[in-house]
Coordinates of N, CA and C in Angstrom, one line a residue:
M1 N 76.1 -5.4 -174.2 CA 75.4 -4.5 -174.9 C 74.5 -3.6 -174.0
T2 N 74.5 -3.9 -172.8 CA 73.6 -3.2 -171.9 C 73.9 -1.7 -171.7
Q3 N 75.3 -1.4 -171.8 CA 75.8 -0.1 -171.9 C 75.1 0.8 -172.8
A4 N 74.7 0.2 -173.9 CA 74.0 1.0 -174.9 C 72.7 1.6 -174.4
A5 N 72.2 1.0 -173.6 CA 70.8 1.7 -173.1 C 71.1 2.9 -172.3
T6 N 72.2 3.2 -171.8 CA 72.4 4.4 -171.0 C 72.9 5.6 -171.9
I7 N 73.2 5.2 -173.2 CA 73.6 6.4 -174.1 C 72.4 7.3 -174.4
V8 N 72.7 8.7 -174.2 CA 72.0 9.8 -174.6 C 72.0 10.1 -175.9
R9 N 71.0 9.8 -176.6 CA 71.1 9.8 -178.2 C 70.6 11.2 -178.7
T10 N 70.9 12.3 -178.2 CA 70.5 13.6 -178.7 C 71.6 14.5 -178.7
G11 N 71.5 15.6 -179.2 CA 72.5 16.7 -179.2 C 73.4 16.7 -180.4
R12 N 74.0 17.8 -180.7 CA 74.8 18.0 -181.9 C 76.1 17.1 -181.9
K13 N 76.6 17.1 -180.8 CA 77.8 16.2 -180.6 C 77.7 14.8 -180.9
F14 N 76.5 14.3 -180.5 CA 76.2 13.0 -180.6 C 76.0 12.6 -182.1
D15 N 75.4 13.5 -182.8 CA 75.3 13.4 -184.4 C 76.5 13.4 -185.0
Q16 N 77.4 14.4 -184.4 CA 78.7 14.5 -185.1 C 79.4 13.1 -184.9
V17 N 79.4 12.5 -183.8 CA 80.1 11.2 -183.6 C 79.5 10.1 -184.6
L18 N 78.4 10.1 -184.6 CA 77.7 9.1 -185.5 C 78.1 9.5 -186.9
N19 N 78.0 10.5 -187.4 CA 78.5 10.9 -188.8 C 79.9 10.6 -189.1
G20 N 80.8 11.0 -188.1 CA 82.1 10.6 -188.2 C 82.5 9.2 -188.2
A21 N 81.9 8.4 -187.3 CA 81.9 7.1 -187.3 C 81.5 6.3 -188.5
R22 N 80.4 6.8 -189.1 CA 79.7 6.2 -190.3 C 80.8 6.5 -191.5
E23 N 81.5 7.6 -191.5 CA 82.5 7.7 -192.5 C 83.7 7.0 -192.4
V24 N 84.2 6.8 -191.2 CA 85.3 6.1 -191.1 C 85.1 4.5 -191.1
F25 N 84.1 4.2 -190.7 CA 83.8 2.7 -190.7 C 83.5 2.2 -192.1
M26 N 82.9 3.1 -193.0 CA 82.7 2.8 -194.4 C 84.1 2.8 -195.1
A27 N 85.0 3.6 -194.7 CA 86.2 3.8 -195.4 C 87.2 2.7 -195.1
D28 N 87.2 2.4 -193.6 CA 88.3 1.4 -193.2 C 87.9 0.3 -192.6
G29 N 86.6 0.0 -192.6 CA 86.1 -1.3 -192.0 C 86.1 -1.2 -190.5
F30 N 85.5 -2.2 -189.7 CA 85.5 -2.2 -188.4 C 86.8 -2.2 -187.7
E31 N 87.6 -3.2 -188.1 CA 89.0 -3.4 -187.7 C 89.9 -2.2 -187.9
G32 N 89.9 -1.7 -189.1 CA 90.8 -0.6 -189.4 C 90.3 0.8 -188.9
A33 N 89.1 1.0 -188.4 CA 88.8 2.2 -187.9 C 89.2 2.4 -186.6
S34 N 90.1 3.5 -186.3 CA 90.5 3.8 -185.1 C 89.8 4.9 -184.4
V35 N 89.9 4.7 -183.1 CA 89.1 5.9 -182.3 C 89.6 7.2 -182.6
D36 N 90.9 7.4 -182.7 CA 91.5 8.7 -183.3 C 90.8 9.2 -184.5
D37 N 90.9 8.3 -185.4 CA 90.4 8.7 -186.8 C 88.8 9.1 -186.6
I38 N 88.1 8.3 -185.8 CA 86.7 8.6 -185.6 C 86.4 10.0 -184.9
A39 N 87.3 10.3 -184.0 CA 86.9 11.6 -183.3 C 87.6 12.6 -184.1
R40 N 88.5 12.6 -185.0 CA 89.0 13.5 -185.8 C 87.9 13.8 -186.8
A41 N 87.3 12.7 -187.6 CA 86.2 12.9 -188.5 C 85.0 13.6 -188.0
A42 N 84.7 13.1 -186.5 CA 83.6 13.7 -185.9 C 83.8 15.3 -185.5
G43 N 85.0 15.5 -185.3 CA 85.3 17.0 -184.8 C 85.2 17.0 -183.3
V44 N 85.2 15.9 -182.6 CA 85.1 15.9 -181.2 C 86.4 15.4 -180.6
S45 N 86.6 15.5 -179.4 CA 87.8 15.1 -178.4 C 87.5 13.5 -178.3
K46 N 88.6 12.7 -178.1 CA 88.4 11.4 -177.6 C 87.7 11.3 -176.4
A47 N 87.8 12.1 -175.5 CA 86.8 12.1 -174.2 C 85.4 12.1 -174.6
T48 N 85.1 12.9 -175.4 CA 83.6 13.2 -175.7 C 83.1 11.9 -176.4
L49 N 84.1 11.4 -177.4 CA 83.4 9.9 -178.0 C 83.2 9.1 -176.8
Y50 N 84.3 8.9 -176.0 CA 84.1 7.7 -175.0 C 83.1 8.0 -174.0
S51 N 82.6 9.4 -173.9 CA 81.6 9.6 -172.9 C 80.3 9.1 -173.5
Y52 N 80.1 9.0 -174.9 CA 78.9 8.4 -175.6 C 79.2 6.9 -175.7
F53 N 80.3 6.4 -176.2 CA 80.7 5.1 -176.5 C 81.9 4.5 -176.0
P54 N 81.9 3.8 -174.9 CA 83.1 3.3 -174.3 C 83.7 2.1 -175.0
D55 N 82.9 1.6 -176.0 CA 83.3 0.4 -176.7 C 82.9 0.6 -178.2
K56 N 84.1 0.4 -179.0 CA 83.9 0.6 -180.6 C 82.7 -0.3 -181.1
R57 N 82.5 -1.3 -180.4 CA 81.5 -2.1 -181.0 C 80.1 -1.6 -180.8
L58 N 79.8 -1.0 -179.6 CA 78.7 -0.1 -179.5 C 78.6 0.9 -180.5
L59 N 79.5 1.6 -180.7 CA 79.5 2.7 -181.7 C 79.1 2.1 -183.1
F60 N 79.8 1.0 -183.6 CA 79.3 0.4 -184.7 C 78.0 0.0 -184.9
S61 N 77.5 -0.6 -183.6 CA 76.1 -1.0 -183.7 C 75.1 0.2 -183.8
E62 N 75.4 1.2 -183.1 CA 74.5 2.4 -183.1 C 74.7 3.0 -184.5
V63 N 75.6 3.0 -185.4 CA 75.7 3.5 -186.7 C 74.8 2.6 -187.5
A64 N 74.9 1.4 -187.4 CA 74.1 0.4 -188.2 C 72.7 0.5 -187.9
Q65 N 72.5 0.5 -186.6 CA 71.0 0.6 -186.3 C 70.3 2.0 -186.8
T66 N 71.1 2.9 -186.5 CA 70.5 4.2 -186.9 C 70.3 4.3 -188.5
E67 N 71.2 4.0 -189.2 CA 71.0 4.0 -190.7 C 70.0 3.0 -191.2
C68 N 69.8 1.7 -190.8 CA 68.9 0.8 -191.1 C 67.5 1.2 -190.6
C69 N 67.4 1.9 -189.6 CA 66.0 2.2 -189.2 C 65.6 3.3 -190.0
R70 N 66.5 4.2 -190.3 CA 66.1 5.5 -191.1 C 65.8 5.0 -192.5
M71 N 66.4 4.0 -193.0 CA 66.1 3.3 -194.3 C 64.7 2.9 -194.2
A72 N 64.6 2.0 -193.1 CA 63.1 1.3 -193.2 C 62.0 2.3 -193.1
E73 N 62.2 3.4 -192.2 CA 61.2 4.5 -192.1 C 61.0 5.2 -193.1
N74 N 62.1 5.6 -194.0 CA 61.9 6.2 -195.3 C 61.2 5.6 -196.3
V75 N 61.6 4.3 -196.4 CA 61.0 3.5 -197.4 C 59.3 3.3 -197.1
L76 N 59.0 2.8 -195.9 CA 57.7 2.7 -195.6 C 56.9 4.0 -195.5
S77 N 57.4 5.1 -195.3 CA 56.8 6.3 -195.1 C 56.3 6.8 -196.6
M78 N 57.0 6.2 -197.6 CA 56.6 6.6 -198.9 C 55.3 5.7 -199.4
I79 N 55.1 4.6 -198.7 CA 53.9 3.8 -199.1 C 52.5 4.5 -198.7
D80 N 51.8 4.7 -199.8 CA 50.5 5.4 -199.6 C 49.5 4.0 -199.6
E81 N 49.0 4.0 -198.5 CA 48.0 2.9 -198.4 C 46.8 3.1 -199.2
T82 N 46.4 4.4 -199.6 CA 45.4 4.5 -200.5 C 45.6 4.0 -202.0
K83 N 46.8 3.8 -202.3 CA 47.2 3.5 -203.6 C 46.9 2.1 -203.9
P84 N 46.7 1.7 -205.2 CA 46.7 0.0 -205.4 C 47.9 -0.6 -204.9
V85 N 47.6 -1.8 -204.4 CA 48.7 -2.5 -203.6 C 50.0 -2.8 -204.6
R86 N 49.9 -3.1 -205.9 CA 51.1 -3.0 -206.7 C 51.8 -1.9 -206.9
E87 N 51.3 -0.7 -207.1 CA 52.0 0.6 -207.0 C 52.5 0.7 -205.5
A88 N 52.1 0.6 -204.4 CA 52.7 0.7 -203.3 C 53.9 -0.3 -203.0
L89 N 53.7 -1.5 -203.6 CA 54.9 -2.5 -203.5 C 56.1 -2.1 -204.4
M90 N 55.7 -1.6 -205.4 CA 56.8 -1.1 -206.4 C 57.6 0.0 -205.7
I91 N 57.0 0.8 -204.9 CA 57.8 1.9 -204.2 C 58.7 1.3 -203.2
T92 N 58.3 0.2 -202.5 CA 59.1 -0.4 -201.6 C 60.1 -1.1 -202.2
A93 N 59.8 -1.9 -203.3 CA 60.8 -2.8 -203.9 C 61.9 -2.1 -204.5
T94 N 61.6 -0.9 -205.2 CA 62.5 0.0 -205.8 C 63.6 0.4 -204.7
H95 N 63.1 1.1 -203.5 CA 64.0 1.6 -202.5 C 64.6 0.4 -201.9
L96 N 64.0 -0.7 -201.7 CA 64.7 -1.8 -200.8 C 65.8 -2.2 -201.7
T97 N 65.6 -2.5 -203.0 CA 66.6 -3.0 -204.0 C 68.0 -2.1 -203.9
R98 N 67.5 -1.0 -204.0 CA 68.6 0.2 -204.2 C 69.4 0.3 -202.8
F99 N 68.7 0.1 -201.7 CA 69.6 0.1 -200.4 C 70.3 -1.1 -200.3
L100 N 69.8 -2.3 -200.6 CA 70.5 -3.6 -200.4 C 71.9 -3.4 -201.3
V101 N 72.0 -2.9 -202.3 CA 73.3 -2.9 -203.1 C 74.1 -1.6 -202.9
S102 N 73.5 -0.8 -201.9 CA 74.3 0.6 -201.6 C 75.7 0.2 -200.9
D103 N 76.5 1.2 -201.0 CA 78.0 1.1 -200.3 C 77.7 0.8 -198.8
F104 N 76.8 1.6 -198.3 CA 76.5 1.2 -196.7 C 76.0 -0.1 -196.4
A105 N 75.1 -0.5 -197.1 CA 74.5 -1.9 -196.7 C 75.6 -3.0 -197.0
Q106 N 76.2 -2.9 -198.1 CA 77.4 -3.8 -198.4 C 78.4 -3.8 -197.3
Q107 N 78.8 -2.8 -197.1 CA 80.1 -2.4 -196.2 C 79.6 -3.0 -194.8
V108 N 78.5 -2.7 -194.2 CA 78.0 -3.3 -193.0 C 77.9 -4.8 -193.0
F109 N 77.5 -5.2 -194.1 CA 77.3 -6.8 -194.3 C 78.7 -7.5 -194.2
R110 N 79.6 -6.9 -194.8 CA 80.9 -7.4 -194.8 C 81.6 -7.3 -193.6
I111 N 81.4 -6.2 -192.8 CA 82.1 -6.2 -191.4 C 81.3 -7.0 -190.6
C112 N 80.0 -7.2 -190.7 CA 79.4 -8.3 -189.6 C 79.8 -9.6 -189.9
V113 N 79.9 -10.0 -191.3 CA 80.4 -11.4 -191.5 C 82.0 -11.6 -191.0
A114 N 82.9 -10.4 -191.4 CA 84.1 -10.6 -191.0 C 84.4 -10.7 -189.6
E115 N 83.5 -10.1 -188.7 CA 83.7 -10.1 -187.3 C 82.8 -11.1 -186.6
R116 N 82.1 -11.9 -187.4 CA 81.1 -12.8 -186.9 C 81.5 -13.6 -185.7
D117 N 82.8 -14.2 -185.8 CA 83.2 -15.2 -184.7 C 83.5 -14.4 -183.4
R118 N 84.3 -13.4 -183.8 CA 84.7 -12.6 -182.5 C 83.6 -11.6 -181.8
F119 N 82.9 -11.0 -182.5 CA 81.8 -10.2 -182.0 C 80.4 -10.6 -182.7
P120 N 79.9 -11.7 -182.4 CA 78.6 -12.0 -182.9 C 77.4 -11.0 -182.8
E121 N 77.6 -10.2 -181.8 CA 76.7 -9.3 -181.2 C 76.4 -8.2 -182.3
L122 N 77.5 -7.9 -183.2 CA 77.4 -7.0 -184.3 C 76.4 -7.5 -185.3
G123 N 76.7 -8.7 -185.7 CA 75.7 -9.2 -186.6 C 74.2 -9.2 -186.1
K124 N 74.1 -9.6 -184.9 CA 72.7 -9.5 -184.4 C 72.1 -8.1 -184.4
A125 N 72.9 -7.0 -184.1 CA 72.5 -5.8 -183.9 C 72.1 -5.4 -185.4
F126 N 72.9 -5.7 -186.3 CA 72.5 -5.2 -187.8 C 71.4 -6.0 -188.2
Y127 N 71.2 -7.4 -187.8 CA 69.9 -8.1 -188.3 C 68.6 -7.6 -187.7
E128 N 68.6 -7.2 -186.4 CA 67.5 -6.6 -185.9 C 67.3 -5.2 -186.4
A129 N 68.1 -4.3 -186.5 CA 67.9 -3.1 -187.0 C 67.5 -3.0 -188.4
G130 N 68.2 -3.9 -189.3 CA 67.9 -3.9 -190.9 C 66.9 -5.0 -191.2
P131 N 67.2 -6.1 -191.6 CA 66.4 -7.2 -192.1 C 65.0 -7.3 -191.2
A132 N 65.3 -7.6 -189.9 CA 64.3 -8.1 -189.1 C 63.1 -6.9 -188.9
N133 N 63.6 -5.6 -188.7 CA 62.9 -4.5 -188.5 C 62.2 -4.1 -189.8
G134 N 62.8 -4.2 -191.1 CA 62.1 -4.0 -192.2 C 60.9 -5.0 -192.5
Q135 N 61.2 -6.2 -192.1 CA 60.3 -7.4 -192.3 C 59.0 -7.2 -191.5
R136 N 59.3 -6.7 -190.2 CA 58.2 -6.5 -189.3 C 57.4 -5.4 -189.9
Q137 N 57.9 -4.2 -190.2 CA 57.0 -3.2 -190.7 C 56.5 -3.5 -192.1
M138 N 57.1 -4.3 -192.9 CA 56.3 -4.7 -194.3 C 55.2 -5.8 -193.8
A139 N 55.4 -6.6 -193.0 CA 54.4 -7.5 -192.5 C 53.2 -6.7 -192.1
E140 N 53.3 -5.5 -191.3 CA 52.1 -4.7 -190.8 C 51.5 -4.2 -192.1
Y141 N 52.2 -3.8 -193.0 CA 51.6 -3.3 -194.2 C 50.7 -4.4 -194.9
L142 N 51.4 -5.7 -195.1 CA 50.7 -6.6 -195.8 C 49.5 -7.1 -195.1
E143 N 49.4 -7.0 -193.7 CA 48.3 -7.5 -192.8 C 47.2 -6.5 -193.2
K144 N 47.6 -5.1 -193.4 CA 46.4 -4.2 -193.7 C 45.8 -4.5 -195.2
A145 N 46.7 -4.8 -196.1 CA 46.4 -5.2 -197.5 C 45.5 -6.3 -197.6
V146 N 45.8 -7.4 -196.7 CA 45.1 -8.6 -196.6 C 43.6 -8.2 -196.0
A147 N 43.6 -7.5 -195.0 CA 42.4 -7.0 -194.5 C 41.4 -6.3 -195.4
K148 N 41.9 -5.6 -196.3 CA 41.3 -4.9 -197.3 C 40.8 -5.6 -198.6
G149 N 41.4 -6.9 -198.4 CA 41.1 -7.8 -199.7 C 42.0 -7.7 -200.8
E150 N 42.9 -7.0 -200.6 CA 44.0 -6.8 -201.9 C 45.0 -7.9 -202.1
L151 N 45.3 -8.6 -201.0 CA 46.3 -9.7 -201.1 C 45.5 -10.9 -200.2
A152 N 46.0 -12.0 -200.6 CA 45.5 -13.3 -200.1 C 46.8 -14.0 -199.4
I153 N 47.2 -13.7 -198.2 CA 48.3 -14.2 -197.5 C 48.0 -15.0 -196.1
D154 N 48.5 -16.0 -195.9 CA 48.1 -16.7 -194.6 C 49.3 -16.4 -193.6
N155 N 50.6 -16.2 -194.0 CA 51.6 -15.8 -193.0 C 52.3 -14.7 -193.6
V156 N 51.7 -13.4 -193.1 CA 52.2 -12.2 -193.6 C 53.9 -12.0 -193.2
H157 N 54.2 -12.5 -192.1 CA 55.7 -12.5 -191.7 C 56.7 -13.2 -192.7
F158 N 56.2 -14.4 -193.0 CA 57.0 -15.2 -194.1 C 56.9 -14.5 -195.4
A159 N 55.9 -14.0 -195.8 CA 55.6 -13.3 -197.1 C 56.6 -12.1 -197.1
A160 N 56.6 -11.3 -195.9 CA 57.6 -10.0 -195.9 C 58.9 -10.5 -196.3
E161 N 59.3 -11.6 -195.6 CA 60.7 -12.2 -195.9 C 60.9 -12.5 -197.3
Q162 N 60.0 -13.2 -197.8 CA 59.9 -13.6 -199.4 C 60.2 -12.3 -200.0
F163 N 59.4 -11.4 -199.8 CA 59.4 -10.1 -200.4 C 60.8 -9.4 -200.7
S164 N 61.4 -9.3 -199.4 CA 62.7 -8.9 -199.4 C 63.9 -9.7 -200.1
E165 N 63.6 -11.0 -200.0 CA 64.6 -12.0 -200.8 C 64.5 -11.6 -202.4
L166 N 63.2 -11.4 -202.7 CA 63.0 -11.2 -204.2 C 63.7 -10.0 -204.7
C167 N 63.8 -9.0 -203.7 CA 64.6 -7.8 -204.1 C 66.0 -7.9 -204.2
K168 N 66.6 -9.1 -203.9 CA 67.9 -9.4 -203.8 C 68.6 -10.1 -205.0
V169 N 67.5 -10.6 -205.8 CA 67.7 -11.3 -207.0 C 68.9 -10.5 -207.9
R170 N 69.9 -11.3 -208.2 CA 71.0 -11.0 -209.3 C 71.9 -10.0 -208.7
L171 N 71.3 -8.8 -208.5 CA 72.1 -7.5 -208.2 C 73.0 -7.8 -206.8
W172 N 72.3 -8.3 -205.7 CA 72.8 -8.4 -204.5 C 74.1 -9.2 -204.4
T173 N 74.1 -10.4 -205.1 CA 75.1 -11.2 -205.2 C 76.2 -10.7 -205.9
L174 N 75.9 -9.9 -207.1 CA 76.9 -9.3 -207.7 C 77.9 -8.2 -206.8
A175 N 77.0 -7.6 -206.0 CA 77.4 -6.5 -205.0 C 78.3 -7.1 -204.0
A176 N 77.8 -8.2 -203.4 CA 78.5 -9.0 -202.2 C 79.8 -9.6 -202.7
L177 N 79.9 -10.0 -203.9 CA 81.2 -10.5 -204.3 C 82.0 -9.6 -205.0
G178 N 81.7 -8.2 -204.8 CA 82.6 -7.3 -205.5 C 82.7 -7.3 -207.0
I179 N 81.7 -8.0 -207.8 CA 81.8 -8.1 -209.2 C 81.2 -6.8 -209.8
Q180 N 80.3 -6.2 -209.3 CA 79.7 -5.0 -209.7 C 79.5 -4.2 -208.6
T181 N 79.8 -2.8 -208.6 CA 79.6 -1.9 -207.4 C 78.5 -0.6 -207.6
R182 N 78.2 -0.7 -209.1 CA 77.4 0.6 -209.3 C 76.2 0.0 -210.1
F183 N 75.0 0.3 -210.0 CA 73.9 -0.2 -210.6 C 72.9 0.8 -211.1
S184 N 72.5 0.5 -212.4 CA 71.7 1.6 -213.1 C 70.3 1.7 -212.5
D185 N 69.5 2.7 -212.8 CA 68.1 2.8 -212.5 C 67.4 1.7 -213.2
E186 N 67.8 1.4 -214.4 CA 67.2 0.3 -215.1 C 67.4 -1.0 -214.7
E187 N 68.6 -1.4 -214.0 CA 68.8 -2.6 -213.3 C 67.9 -2.6 -212.0
I188 N 68.0 -1.6 -211.3 CA 67.2 -1.6 -210.1 C 65.7 -1.8 -210.4
D189 N 65.2 -1.1 -211.5 CA 63.8 -1.3 -211.8 C 63.4 -2.6 -212.4
E190 N 64.4 -3.3 -213.0 CA 64.1 -4.6 -213.4 C 63.9 -5.5 -212.5
V191 N 64.9 -5.6 -211.4 CA 64.8 -6.4 -210.2 C 63.3 -6.1 -209.4
A192 N 63.1 -4.8 -209.2 CA 62.0 -4.2 -208.3 C 60.8 -4.9 -209.1
T193 N 60.6 -4.6 -210.3 CA 59.4 -5.0 -211.1 C 59.1 -6.5 -211.2
N194 N 60.2 -7.3 -211.4 CA 59.9 -8.7 -211.3 C 59.6 -9.2 -210.0
A195 N 60.2 -8.6 -208.9 CA 59.9 -9.0 -207.5 C 58.5 -8.8 -207.2
V196 N 57.8 -7.6 -207.7 CA 56.4 -7.3 -207.4 C 55.6 -8.2 -208.3
D197 N 55.9 -8.5 -209.6 CA 55.2 -9.3 -210.4 C 55.0 -10.8 -209.8
M198 N 56.3 -11.3 -209.4 CA 56.3 -12.6 -208.7 C 55.4 -12.7 -207.5
F199 N 55.7 -11.8 -206.7 CA 54.9 -11.6 -205.4 C 53.3 -11.5 -205.6
M200 N 53.0 -10.7 -206.5 CA 51.5 -10.4 -206.9 C 50.9 -11.9 -207.4
A201 N 51.8 -12.5 -208.3 CA 51.4 -13.7 -208.8 C 51.2 -14.8 -207.7
R202 N 51.8 -14.7 -206.7 CA 51.7 -15.6 -205.5 C 50.4 -15.2 -204.6
Y203 N 50.5 -13.9 -204.4 CA 49.5 -13.5 -203.3 C 48.5 -12.4 -203.7
G204 N 48.5 -12.1 -204.9 CA 47.3 -11.2 -205.3 C 46.0 -12.0 -205.3
S205 N 45.0 -11.1 -204.8 CA 43.7 -11.8 -204.5 C 42.9 -11.7 -205.9

């Protein structure tokens, strides 16, 4: 994975490559995604694609990290720390629940599990960019809420992980097993509301 550190992550063509790769990976999975198809979807030559990503695993990792980081930043940017903690947590829970059952999150999860034995670094990259990153940022918010006396938490990192798990109740398993692929706003809201209610029952000051 050290090669990834030398990648220049700027420019129109780089964005084209990422967008094309995202489209192909989501449609065909990691194994089924060919470099030819990715280059075609991105509108670039194979030489250009290889100049950024000499290894398909690096490209998949970059797609996963980019999307997960964007999701975490979008959700947490919506949290207004001046609002009551319950309201702020509801924003996070709603968007997190929706993301967890999204086509992107589910497909990346399936790819990482399918390729776990051959390419364990894929799962590690997704975990660091997705769950671990989101939980770190959530822990930072919880720490501020504790400092203001809005919550009573001894271990904010553990609590952040508990919060994300509460947002997976019922719907995530249905999505992961392919039993249900589309979820209504009402279903999302029910899970988010119950997640916040339980979290506040445990940690509300």
